[in-house]
PDB file of C-alpha atoms and ligand atoms in Angstrom:
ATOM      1  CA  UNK A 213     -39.175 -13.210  -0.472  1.00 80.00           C
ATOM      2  CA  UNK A 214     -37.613 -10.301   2.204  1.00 88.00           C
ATOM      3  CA  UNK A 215     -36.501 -13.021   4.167  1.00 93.00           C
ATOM      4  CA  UNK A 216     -34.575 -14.933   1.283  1.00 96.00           C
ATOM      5  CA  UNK A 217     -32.885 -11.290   0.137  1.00 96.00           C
ATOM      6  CA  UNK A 218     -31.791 -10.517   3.602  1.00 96.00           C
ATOM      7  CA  UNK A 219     -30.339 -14.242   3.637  1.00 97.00           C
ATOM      8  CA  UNK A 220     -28.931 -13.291   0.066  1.00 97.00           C
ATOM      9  CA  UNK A 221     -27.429  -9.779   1.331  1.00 97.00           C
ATOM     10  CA  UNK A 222     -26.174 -11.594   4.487  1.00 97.00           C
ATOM     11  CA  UNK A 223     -23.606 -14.385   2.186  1.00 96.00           C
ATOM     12  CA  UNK A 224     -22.768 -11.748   0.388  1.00 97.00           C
ATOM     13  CA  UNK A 225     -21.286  -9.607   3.054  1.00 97.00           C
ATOM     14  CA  UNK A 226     -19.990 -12.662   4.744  1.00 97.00           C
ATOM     15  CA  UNK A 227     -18.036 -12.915   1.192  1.00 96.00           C
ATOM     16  CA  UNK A 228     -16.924  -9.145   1.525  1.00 97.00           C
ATOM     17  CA  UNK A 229     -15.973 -10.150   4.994  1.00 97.00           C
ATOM     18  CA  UNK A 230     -13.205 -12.324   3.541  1.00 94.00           C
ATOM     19  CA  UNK A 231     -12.092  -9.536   1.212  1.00 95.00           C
ATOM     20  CA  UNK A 232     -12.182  -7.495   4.686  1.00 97.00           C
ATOM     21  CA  UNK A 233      -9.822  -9.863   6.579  1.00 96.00           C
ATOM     22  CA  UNK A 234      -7.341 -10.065   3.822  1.00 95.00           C
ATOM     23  CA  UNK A 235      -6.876  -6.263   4.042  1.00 96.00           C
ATOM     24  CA  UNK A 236      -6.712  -6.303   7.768  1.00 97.00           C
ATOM     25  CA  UNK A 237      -4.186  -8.794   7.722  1.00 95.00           C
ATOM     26  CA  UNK A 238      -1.981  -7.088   4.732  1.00 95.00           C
ATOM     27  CA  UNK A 239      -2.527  -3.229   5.061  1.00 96.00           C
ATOM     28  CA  UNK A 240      -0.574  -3.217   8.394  1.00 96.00           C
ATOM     29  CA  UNK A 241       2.008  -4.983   7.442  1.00 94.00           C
ATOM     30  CA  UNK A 242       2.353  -2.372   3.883  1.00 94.00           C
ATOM     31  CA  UNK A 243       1.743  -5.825   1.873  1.00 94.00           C
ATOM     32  CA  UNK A 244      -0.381  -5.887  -1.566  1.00 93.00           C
ATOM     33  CA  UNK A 245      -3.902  -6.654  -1.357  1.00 92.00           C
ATOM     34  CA  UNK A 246      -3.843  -8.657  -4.556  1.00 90.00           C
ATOM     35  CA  UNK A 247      -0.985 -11.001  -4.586  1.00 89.00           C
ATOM     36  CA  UNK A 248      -0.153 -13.822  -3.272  1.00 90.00           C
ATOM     37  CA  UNK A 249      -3.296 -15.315  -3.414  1.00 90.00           C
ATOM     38  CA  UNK A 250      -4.721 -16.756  -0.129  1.00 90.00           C
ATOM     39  CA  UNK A 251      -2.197 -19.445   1.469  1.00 90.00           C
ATOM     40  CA  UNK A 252      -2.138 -20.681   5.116  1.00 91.00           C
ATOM     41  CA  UNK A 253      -0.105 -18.855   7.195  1.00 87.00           C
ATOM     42  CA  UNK A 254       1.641 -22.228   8.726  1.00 91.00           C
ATOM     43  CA  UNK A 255       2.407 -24.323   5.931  1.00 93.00           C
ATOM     44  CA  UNK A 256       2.323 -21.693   2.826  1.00 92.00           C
ATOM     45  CA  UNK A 257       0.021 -23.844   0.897  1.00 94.00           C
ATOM     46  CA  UNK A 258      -2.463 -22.150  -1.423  1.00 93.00           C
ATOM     47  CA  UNK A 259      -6.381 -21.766  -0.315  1.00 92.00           C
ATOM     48  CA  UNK A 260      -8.565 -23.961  -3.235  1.00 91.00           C
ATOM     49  CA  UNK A 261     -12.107 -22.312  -3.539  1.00 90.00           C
ATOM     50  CA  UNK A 262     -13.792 -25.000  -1.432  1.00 90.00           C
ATOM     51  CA  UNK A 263     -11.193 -23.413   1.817  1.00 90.00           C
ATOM     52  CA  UNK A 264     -12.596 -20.057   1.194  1.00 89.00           C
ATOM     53  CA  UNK A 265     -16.741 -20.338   1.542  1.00 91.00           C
ATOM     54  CA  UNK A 266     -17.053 -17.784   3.988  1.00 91.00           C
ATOM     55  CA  UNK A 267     -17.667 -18.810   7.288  1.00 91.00           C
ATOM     56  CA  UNK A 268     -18.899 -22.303   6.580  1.00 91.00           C
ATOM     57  CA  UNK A 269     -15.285 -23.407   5.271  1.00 91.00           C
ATOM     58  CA  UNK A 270     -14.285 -22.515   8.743  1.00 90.00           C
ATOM     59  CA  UNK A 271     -16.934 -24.371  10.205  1.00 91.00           C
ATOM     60  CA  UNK A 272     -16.564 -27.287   8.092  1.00 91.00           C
ATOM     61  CA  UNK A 273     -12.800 -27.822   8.489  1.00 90.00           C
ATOM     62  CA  UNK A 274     -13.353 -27.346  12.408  1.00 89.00           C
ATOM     63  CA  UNK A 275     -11.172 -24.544  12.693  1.00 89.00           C
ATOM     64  CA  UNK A 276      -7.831 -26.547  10.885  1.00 92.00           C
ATOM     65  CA  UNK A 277      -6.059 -26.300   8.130  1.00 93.00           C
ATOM     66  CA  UNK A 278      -6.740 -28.551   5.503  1.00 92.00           C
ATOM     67  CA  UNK A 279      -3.118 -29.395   4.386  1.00 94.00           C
ATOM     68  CA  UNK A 280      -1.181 -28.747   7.431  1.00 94.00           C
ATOM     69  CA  UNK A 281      -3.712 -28.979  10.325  1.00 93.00           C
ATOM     70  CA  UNK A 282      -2.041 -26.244  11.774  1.00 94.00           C
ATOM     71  CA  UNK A 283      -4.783 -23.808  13.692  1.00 92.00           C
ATOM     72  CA  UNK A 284      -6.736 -21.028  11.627  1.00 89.00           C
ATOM     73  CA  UNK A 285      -6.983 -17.969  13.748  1.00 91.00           C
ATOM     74  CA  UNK A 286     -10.877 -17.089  14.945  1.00 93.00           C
ATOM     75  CA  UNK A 287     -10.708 -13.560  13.615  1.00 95.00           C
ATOM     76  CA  UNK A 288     -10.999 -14.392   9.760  1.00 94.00           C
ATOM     77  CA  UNK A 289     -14.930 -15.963  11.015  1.00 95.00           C
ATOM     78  CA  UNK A 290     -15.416 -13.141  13.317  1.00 97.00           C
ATOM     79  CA  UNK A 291     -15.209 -11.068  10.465  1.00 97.00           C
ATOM     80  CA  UNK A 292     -17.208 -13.070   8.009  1.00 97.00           C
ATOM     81  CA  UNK A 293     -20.222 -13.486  10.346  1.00 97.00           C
ATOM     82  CA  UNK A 294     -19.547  -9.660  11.415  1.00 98.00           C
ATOM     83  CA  UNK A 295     -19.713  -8.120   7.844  1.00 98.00           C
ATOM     84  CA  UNK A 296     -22.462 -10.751   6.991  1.00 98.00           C
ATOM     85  CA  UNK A 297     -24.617  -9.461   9.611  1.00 98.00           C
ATOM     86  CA  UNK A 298     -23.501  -5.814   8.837  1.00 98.00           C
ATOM     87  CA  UNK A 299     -25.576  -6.435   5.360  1.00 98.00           C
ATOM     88  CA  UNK A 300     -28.543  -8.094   6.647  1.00 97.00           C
ATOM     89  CA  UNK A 301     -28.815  -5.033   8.801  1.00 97.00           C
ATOM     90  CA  UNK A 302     -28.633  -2.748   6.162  1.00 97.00           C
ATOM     91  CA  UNK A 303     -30.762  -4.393   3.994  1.00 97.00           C
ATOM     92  CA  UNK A 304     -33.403  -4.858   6.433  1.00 95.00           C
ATOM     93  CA  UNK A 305     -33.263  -1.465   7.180  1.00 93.00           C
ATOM     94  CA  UNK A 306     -33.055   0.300   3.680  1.00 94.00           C
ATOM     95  CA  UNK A 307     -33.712  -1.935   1.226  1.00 94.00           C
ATOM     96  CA  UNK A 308     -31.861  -2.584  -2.188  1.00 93.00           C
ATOM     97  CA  UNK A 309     -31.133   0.944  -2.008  1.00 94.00           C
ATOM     98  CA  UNK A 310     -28.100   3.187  -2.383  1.00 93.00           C
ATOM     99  CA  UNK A 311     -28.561   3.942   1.501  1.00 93.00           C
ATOM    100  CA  UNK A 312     -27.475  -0.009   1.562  1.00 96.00           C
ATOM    101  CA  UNK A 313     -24.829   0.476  -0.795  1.00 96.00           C
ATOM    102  CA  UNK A 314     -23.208   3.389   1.458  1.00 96.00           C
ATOM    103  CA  UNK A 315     -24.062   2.414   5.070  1.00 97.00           C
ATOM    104  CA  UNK A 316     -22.247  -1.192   3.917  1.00 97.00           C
ATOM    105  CA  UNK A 317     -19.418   0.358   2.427  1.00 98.00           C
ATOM    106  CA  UNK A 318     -19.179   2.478   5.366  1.00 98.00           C
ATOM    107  CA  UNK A 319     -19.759  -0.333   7.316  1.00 98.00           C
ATOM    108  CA  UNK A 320     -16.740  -2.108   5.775  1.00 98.00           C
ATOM    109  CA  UNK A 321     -14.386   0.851   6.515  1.00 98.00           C
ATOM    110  CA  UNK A 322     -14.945   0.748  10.186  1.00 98.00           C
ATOM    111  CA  UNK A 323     -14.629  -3.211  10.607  1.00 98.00           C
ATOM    112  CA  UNK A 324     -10.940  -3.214   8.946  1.00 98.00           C
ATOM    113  CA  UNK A 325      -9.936  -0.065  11.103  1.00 98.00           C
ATOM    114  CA  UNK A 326     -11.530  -0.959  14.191  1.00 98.00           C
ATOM    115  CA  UNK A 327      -9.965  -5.032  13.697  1.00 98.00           C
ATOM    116  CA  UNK A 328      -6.102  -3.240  12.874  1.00 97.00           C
ATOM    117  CA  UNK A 329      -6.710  -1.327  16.348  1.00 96.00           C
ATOM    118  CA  UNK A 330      -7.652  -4.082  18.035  1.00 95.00           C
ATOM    119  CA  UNK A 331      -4.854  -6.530  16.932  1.00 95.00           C
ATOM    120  CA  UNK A 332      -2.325  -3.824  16.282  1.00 94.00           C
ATOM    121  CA  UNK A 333      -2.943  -0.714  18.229  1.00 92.00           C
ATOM    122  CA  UNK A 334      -3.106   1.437  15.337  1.00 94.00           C
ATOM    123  CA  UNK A 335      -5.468   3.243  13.273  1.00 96.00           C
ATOM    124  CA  UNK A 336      -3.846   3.978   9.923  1.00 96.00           C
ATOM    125  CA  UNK A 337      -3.885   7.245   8.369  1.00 96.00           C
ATOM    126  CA  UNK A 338      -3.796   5.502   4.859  1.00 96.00           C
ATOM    127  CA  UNK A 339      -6.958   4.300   5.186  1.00 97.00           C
ATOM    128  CA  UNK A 340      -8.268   7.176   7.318  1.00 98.00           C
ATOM    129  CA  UNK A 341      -7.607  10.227   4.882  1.00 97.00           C
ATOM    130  CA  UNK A 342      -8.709   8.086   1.386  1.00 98.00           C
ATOM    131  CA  UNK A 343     -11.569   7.136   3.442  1.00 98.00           C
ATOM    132  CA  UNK A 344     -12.171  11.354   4.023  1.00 97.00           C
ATOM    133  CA  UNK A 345     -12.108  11.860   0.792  1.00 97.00           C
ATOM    134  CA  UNK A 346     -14.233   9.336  -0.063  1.00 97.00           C
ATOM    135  CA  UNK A 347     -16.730  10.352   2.437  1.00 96.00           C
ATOM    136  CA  UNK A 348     -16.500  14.259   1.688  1.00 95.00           C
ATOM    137  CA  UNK A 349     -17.703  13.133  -2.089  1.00 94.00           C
ATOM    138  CA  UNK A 350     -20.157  11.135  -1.029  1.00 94.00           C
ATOM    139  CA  UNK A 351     -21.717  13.817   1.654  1.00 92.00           C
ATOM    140  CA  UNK A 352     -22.560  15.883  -1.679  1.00 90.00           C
ATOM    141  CA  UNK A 353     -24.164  13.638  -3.255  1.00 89.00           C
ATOM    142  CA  UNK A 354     -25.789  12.213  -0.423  1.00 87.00           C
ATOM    143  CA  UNK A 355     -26.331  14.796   2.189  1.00 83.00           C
ATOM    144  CA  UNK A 356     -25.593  13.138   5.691  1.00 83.00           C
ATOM    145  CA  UNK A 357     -28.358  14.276   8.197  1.00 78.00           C
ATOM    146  CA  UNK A 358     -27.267  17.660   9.594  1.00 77.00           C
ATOM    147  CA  UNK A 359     -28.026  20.402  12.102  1.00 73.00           C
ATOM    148  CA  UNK A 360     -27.732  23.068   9.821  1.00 66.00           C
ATOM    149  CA  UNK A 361     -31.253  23.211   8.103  1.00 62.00           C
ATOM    150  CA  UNK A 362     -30.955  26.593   6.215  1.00 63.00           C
ATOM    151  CA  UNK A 363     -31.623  25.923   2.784  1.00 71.00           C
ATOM    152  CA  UNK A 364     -28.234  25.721   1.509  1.00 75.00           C
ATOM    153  CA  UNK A 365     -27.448  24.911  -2.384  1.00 78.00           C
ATOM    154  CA  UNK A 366     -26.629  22.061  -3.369  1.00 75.00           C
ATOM    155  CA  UNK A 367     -24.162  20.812  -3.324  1.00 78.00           C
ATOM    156  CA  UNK A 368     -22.832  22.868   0.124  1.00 82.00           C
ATOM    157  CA  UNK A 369     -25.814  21.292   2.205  1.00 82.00           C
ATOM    158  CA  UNK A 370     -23.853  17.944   2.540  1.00 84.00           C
ATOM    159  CA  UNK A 371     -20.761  19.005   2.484  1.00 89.00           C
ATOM    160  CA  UNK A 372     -21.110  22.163   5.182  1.00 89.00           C
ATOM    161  CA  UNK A 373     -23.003  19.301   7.632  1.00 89.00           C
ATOM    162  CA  UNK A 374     -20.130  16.322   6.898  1.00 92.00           C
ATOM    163  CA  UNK A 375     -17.470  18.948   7.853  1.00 93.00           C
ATOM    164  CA  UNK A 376     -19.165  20.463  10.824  1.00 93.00           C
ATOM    165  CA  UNK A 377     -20.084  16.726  11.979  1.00 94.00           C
ATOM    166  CA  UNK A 378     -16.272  16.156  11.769  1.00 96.00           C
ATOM    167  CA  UNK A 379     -15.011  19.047  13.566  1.00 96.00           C
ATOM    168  CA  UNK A 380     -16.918  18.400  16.386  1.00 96.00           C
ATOM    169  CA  UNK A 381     -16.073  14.827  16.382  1.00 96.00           C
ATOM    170  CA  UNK A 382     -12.373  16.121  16.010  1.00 96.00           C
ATOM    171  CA  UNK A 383     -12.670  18.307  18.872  1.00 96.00           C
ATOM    172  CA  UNK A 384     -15.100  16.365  21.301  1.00 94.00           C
ATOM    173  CA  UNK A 385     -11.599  13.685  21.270  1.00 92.00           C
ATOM    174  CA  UNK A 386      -9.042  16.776  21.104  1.00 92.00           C
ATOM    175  CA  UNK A 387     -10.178  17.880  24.109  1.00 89.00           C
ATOM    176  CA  UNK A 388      -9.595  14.757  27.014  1.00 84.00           C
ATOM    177  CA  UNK A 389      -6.145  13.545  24.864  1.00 84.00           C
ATOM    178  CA  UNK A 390      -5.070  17.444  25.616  1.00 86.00           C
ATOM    179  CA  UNK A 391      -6.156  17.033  29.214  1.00 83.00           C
ATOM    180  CA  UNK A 392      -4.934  13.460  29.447  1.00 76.00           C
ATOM    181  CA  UNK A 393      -1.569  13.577  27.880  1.00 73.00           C
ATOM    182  CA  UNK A 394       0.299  15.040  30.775  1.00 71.00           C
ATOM    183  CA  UNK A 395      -1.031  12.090  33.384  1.00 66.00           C
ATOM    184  CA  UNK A 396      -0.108   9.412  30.642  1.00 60.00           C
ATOM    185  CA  UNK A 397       2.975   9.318  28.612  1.00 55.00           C
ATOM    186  CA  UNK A 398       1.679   6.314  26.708  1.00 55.00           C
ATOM    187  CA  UNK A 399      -1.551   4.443  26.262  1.00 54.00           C
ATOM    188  CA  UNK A 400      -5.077   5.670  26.417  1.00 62.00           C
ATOM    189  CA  UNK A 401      -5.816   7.854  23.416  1.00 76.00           C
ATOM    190  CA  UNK A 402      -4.094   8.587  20.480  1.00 85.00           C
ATOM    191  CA  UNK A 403      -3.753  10.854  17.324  1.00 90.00           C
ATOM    192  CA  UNK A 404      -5.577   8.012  15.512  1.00 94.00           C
ATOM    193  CA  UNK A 405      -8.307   8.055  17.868  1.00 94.00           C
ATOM    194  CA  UNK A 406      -8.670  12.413  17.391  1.00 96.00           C
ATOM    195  CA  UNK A 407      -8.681  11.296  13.122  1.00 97.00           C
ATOM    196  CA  UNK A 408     -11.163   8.655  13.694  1.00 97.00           C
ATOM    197  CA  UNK A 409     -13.542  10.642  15.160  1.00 97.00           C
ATOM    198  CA  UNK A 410     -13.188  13.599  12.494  1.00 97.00           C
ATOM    199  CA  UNK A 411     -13.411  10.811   9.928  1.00 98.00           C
ATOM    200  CA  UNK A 412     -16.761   9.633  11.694  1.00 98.00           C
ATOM    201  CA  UNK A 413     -18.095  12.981  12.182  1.00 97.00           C
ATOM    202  CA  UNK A 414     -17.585  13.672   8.492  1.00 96.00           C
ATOM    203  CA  UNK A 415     -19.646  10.489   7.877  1.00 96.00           C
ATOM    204  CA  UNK A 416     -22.368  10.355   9.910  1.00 95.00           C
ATOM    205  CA  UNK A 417     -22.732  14.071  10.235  1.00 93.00           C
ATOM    206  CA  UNK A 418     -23.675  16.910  12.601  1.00 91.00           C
ATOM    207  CA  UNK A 419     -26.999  15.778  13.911  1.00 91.00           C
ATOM    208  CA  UNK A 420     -25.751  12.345  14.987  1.00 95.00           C
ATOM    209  CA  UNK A 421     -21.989  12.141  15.302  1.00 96.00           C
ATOM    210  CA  UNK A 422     -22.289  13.057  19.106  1.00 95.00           C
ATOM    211  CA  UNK A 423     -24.295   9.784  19.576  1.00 96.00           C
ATOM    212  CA  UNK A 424     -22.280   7.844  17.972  1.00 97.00           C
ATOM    213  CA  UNK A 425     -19.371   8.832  19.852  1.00 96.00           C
ATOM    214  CA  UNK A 426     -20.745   8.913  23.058  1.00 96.00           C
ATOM    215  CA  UNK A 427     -21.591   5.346  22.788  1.00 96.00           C
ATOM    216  CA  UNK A 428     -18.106   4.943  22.143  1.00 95.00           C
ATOM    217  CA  UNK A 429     -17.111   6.242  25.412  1.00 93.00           C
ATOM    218  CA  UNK A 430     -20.045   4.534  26.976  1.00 95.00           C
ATOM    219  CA  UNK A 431     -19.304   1.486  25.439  1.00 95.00           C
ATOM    220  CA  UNK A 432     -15.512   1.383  25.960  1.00 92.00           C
ATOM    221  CA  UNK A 433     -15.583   2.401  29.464  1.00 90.00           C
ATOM    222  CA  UNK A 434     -17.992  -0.664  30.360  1.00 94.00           C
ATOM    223  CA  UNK A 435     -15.699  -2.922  28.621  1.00 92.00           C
ATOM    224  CA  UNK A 436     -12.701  -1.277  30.402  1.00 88.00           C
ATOM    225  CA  UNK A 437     -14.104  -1.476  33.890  1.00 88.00           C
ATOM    226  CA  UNK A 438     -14.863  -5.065  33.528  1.00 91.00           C
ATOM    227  CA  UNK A 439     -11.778  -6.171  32.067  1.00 89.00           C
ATOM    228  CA  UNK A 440     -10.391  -4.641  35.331  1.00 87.00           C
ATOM    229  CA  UNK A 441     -12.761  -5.469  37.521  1.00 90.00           C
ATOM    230  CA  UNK A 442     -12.471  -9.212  36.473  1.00 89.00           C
ATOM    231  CA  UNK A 443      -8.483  -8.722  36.410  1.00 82.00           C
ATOM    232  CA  UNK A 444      -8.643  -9.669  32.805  1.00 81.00           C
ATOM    233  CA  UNK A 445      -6.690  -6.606  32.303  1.00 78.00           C
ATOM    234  CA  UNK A 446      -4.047  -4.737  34.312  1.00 76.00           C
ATOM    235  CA  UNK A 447      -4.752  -0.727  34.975  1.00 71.00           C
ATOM    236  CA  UNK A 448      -1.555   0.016  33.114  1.00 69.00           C
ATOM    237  CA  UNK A 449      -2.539  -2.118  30.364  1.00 72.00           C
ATOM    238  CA  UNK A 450      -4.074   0.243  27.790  1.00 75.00           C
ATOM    239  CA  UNK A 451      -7.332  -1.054  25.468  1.00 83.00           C
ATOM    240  CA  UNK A 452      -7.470   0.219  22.129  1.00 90.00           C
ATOM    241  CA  UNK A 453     -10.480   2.597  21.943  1.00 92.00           C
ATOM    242  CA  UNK A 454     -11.316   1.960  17.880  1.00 95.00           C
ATOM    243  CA  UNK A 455     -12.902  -0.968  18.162  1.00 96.00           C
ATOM    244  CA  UNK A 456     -15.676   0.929  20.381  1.00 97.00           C
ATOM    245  CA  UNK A 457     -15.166   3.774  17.892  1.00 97.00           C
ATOM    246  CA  UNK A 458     -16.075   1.328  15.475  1.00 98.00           C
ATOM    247  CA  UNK A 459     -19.307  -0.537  17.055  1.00 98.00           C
ATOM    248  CA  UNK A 460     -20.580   2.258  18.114  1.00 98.00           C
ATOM    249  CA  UNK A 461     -20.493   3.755  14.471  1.00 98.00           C
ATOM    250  CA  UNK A 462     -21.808   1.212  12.975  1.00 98.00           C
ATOM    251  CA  UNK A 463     -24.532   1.045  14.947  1.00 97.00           C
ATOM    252  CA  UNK A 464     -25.610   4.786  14.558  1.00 97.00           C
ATOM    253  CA  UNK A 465     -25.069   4.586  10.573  1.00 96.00           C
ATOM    254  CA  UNK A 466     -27.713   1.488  11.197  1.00 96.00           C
ATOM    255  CA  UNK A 467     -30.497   2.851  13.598  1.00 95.00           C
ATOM    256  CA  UNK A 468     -29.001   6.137  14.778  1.00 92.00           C
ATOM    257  CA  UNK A 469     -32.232   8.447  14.171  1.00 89.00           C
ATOM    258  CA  UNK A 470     -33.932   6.199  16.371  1.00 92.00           C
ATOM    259  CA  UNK A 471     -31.475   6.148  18.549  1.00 92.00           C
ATOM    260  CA  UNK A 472     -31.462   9.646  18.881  1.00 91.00           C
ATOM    261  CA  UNK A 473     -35.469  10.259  18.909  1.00 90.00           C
ATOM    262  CA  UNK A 474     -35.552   7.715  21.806  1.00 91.00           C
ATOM    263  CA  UNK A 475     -33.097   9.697  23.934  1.00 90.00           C
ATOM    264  CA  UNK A 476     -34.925  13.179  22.953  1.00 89.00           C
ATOM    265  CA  UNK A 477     -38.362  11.142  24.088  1.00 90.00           C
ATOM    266  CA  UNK A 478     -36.826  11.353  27.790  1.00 86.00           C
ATOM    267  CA  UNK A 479     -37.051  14.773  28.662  1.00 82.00           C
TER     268      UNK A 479
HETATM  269 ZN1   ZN B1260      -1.481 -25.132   6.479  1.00 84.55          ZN
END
């Protein structure tokens, strides 16, 4: 029965995934989310429900359009198997739950900005301050897990430990963009970057955001170096760093306590 509910919450995100990819692809660009309906991007021609099973569609038509035969892009099944996984994960780990409901939404958030970084070098404040807002309301009615422990009312408790989780994230980026700027006039790390973090820190909260942010830098430095080291990349060449931002995030809202006891078990 778990196993046919995790397959259950796994379609089901891949399906969100599609919502996911038509905001990534229209958001940048300022377009509406609702209308047109889906078309191919070659030939114009409308998407009939049997184009649009997540994933398997893709599959299915080997990667072609039905009408045109042009290409499809890889992304759009990047995304679907992404955001599928994203809510067997959650489900696995909290059940049919509101935890699931949040971690997936939050989830959700961070695949469309990390995606628009990747593909567009941006991370865009209009999804970056709704999504604060969104994520200070939800800290009060679901505490995120904090370093303050006093016994603050309700509902400060989530809200004090959301907003001290996002000033440090704000500042633990302020500081190397201030240090950095002078050495490089472009590239590197950005404004959006500084918001990101806040944005995470207000989500994921004091006790954790530092891990999930370090594993940012971890994980986008490894990447970096090898894209270099295998020439794949050229040192002026600057990588977007929200996609890391993004992985790593993801992964802390999934096992990040664990994460975090493991490294504490070290010393
Ligand atoms: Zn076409």
């Amino acid at each position: 029965m778990e196993v046919i509910l995790i397959v259950v919450s796994a379609l089901f995100g891949s399906a969100i995934g599609s919502f996911l990819n038509v905001c990534i692809d229209r958001l940048p660009a300022g377009k509406s989310l609702l209308y047109p309906p889906s078309h191919c991007d070659t030939c114009q021609h409308p998407l009939s429900p049997k184009d649009l099973i997540p994933v398997f569609s893709y599959l299915w038509l080997r990667r072609r359009c039905r009408y045109c035969q042009a290409s499809i892009p890889r992304r759009p099944f990047w995304v679907e198997v992404g955001s599928g996984l994203l809510f067997a994960f959650a489900y696995w780990q909290y059940g049919l739950s509101a935890d699931f409901a949040v971690i997936a939404f939050y989830g959700c958030l961070f695949i469309v900005l990390g995606v628009i970084d990747l593909e567009h070098r941006l991370i865009l404040n209009k999804i970056v301050y709704p999504a604060a807002v969104v994520a200070l309301i939800i800290s009060i009615l679901r505490p995120p897990p904090g370093i303050i422990d006093v016994s603050l009312p309700w509902p400060l408790l989530g809200m004090v430990n959301g907003v001290i989780g996002g000033a440090i994230g704000f500042v633990f980026l302020l500081i190397p963009f201030l240090i950095s700027r002078p050495f490089y006039s472009q590239g590197g790390m950005g404004e959006g970057d500084i918001k990101m973090a806040g944005l995470i820190g207000l989500i994921i909260g004091s006790r954790l955001v530092l891990v999930a942010l370090l594993m940012g830098v971890i994980l986008g430095g490894l990447v970096a170096g090898a894209l270099l080291l295998l020439k794949i990349k050229k040192r002026k060449e600057a990588i977007p760093f929200g996609p890391f931002l993004s992985l790593a995030t993801i992964t802390t809202l999934l096992w990040g306590n664990g994460i975090l006891n493991w490294y504490l078990g070290l010393f």
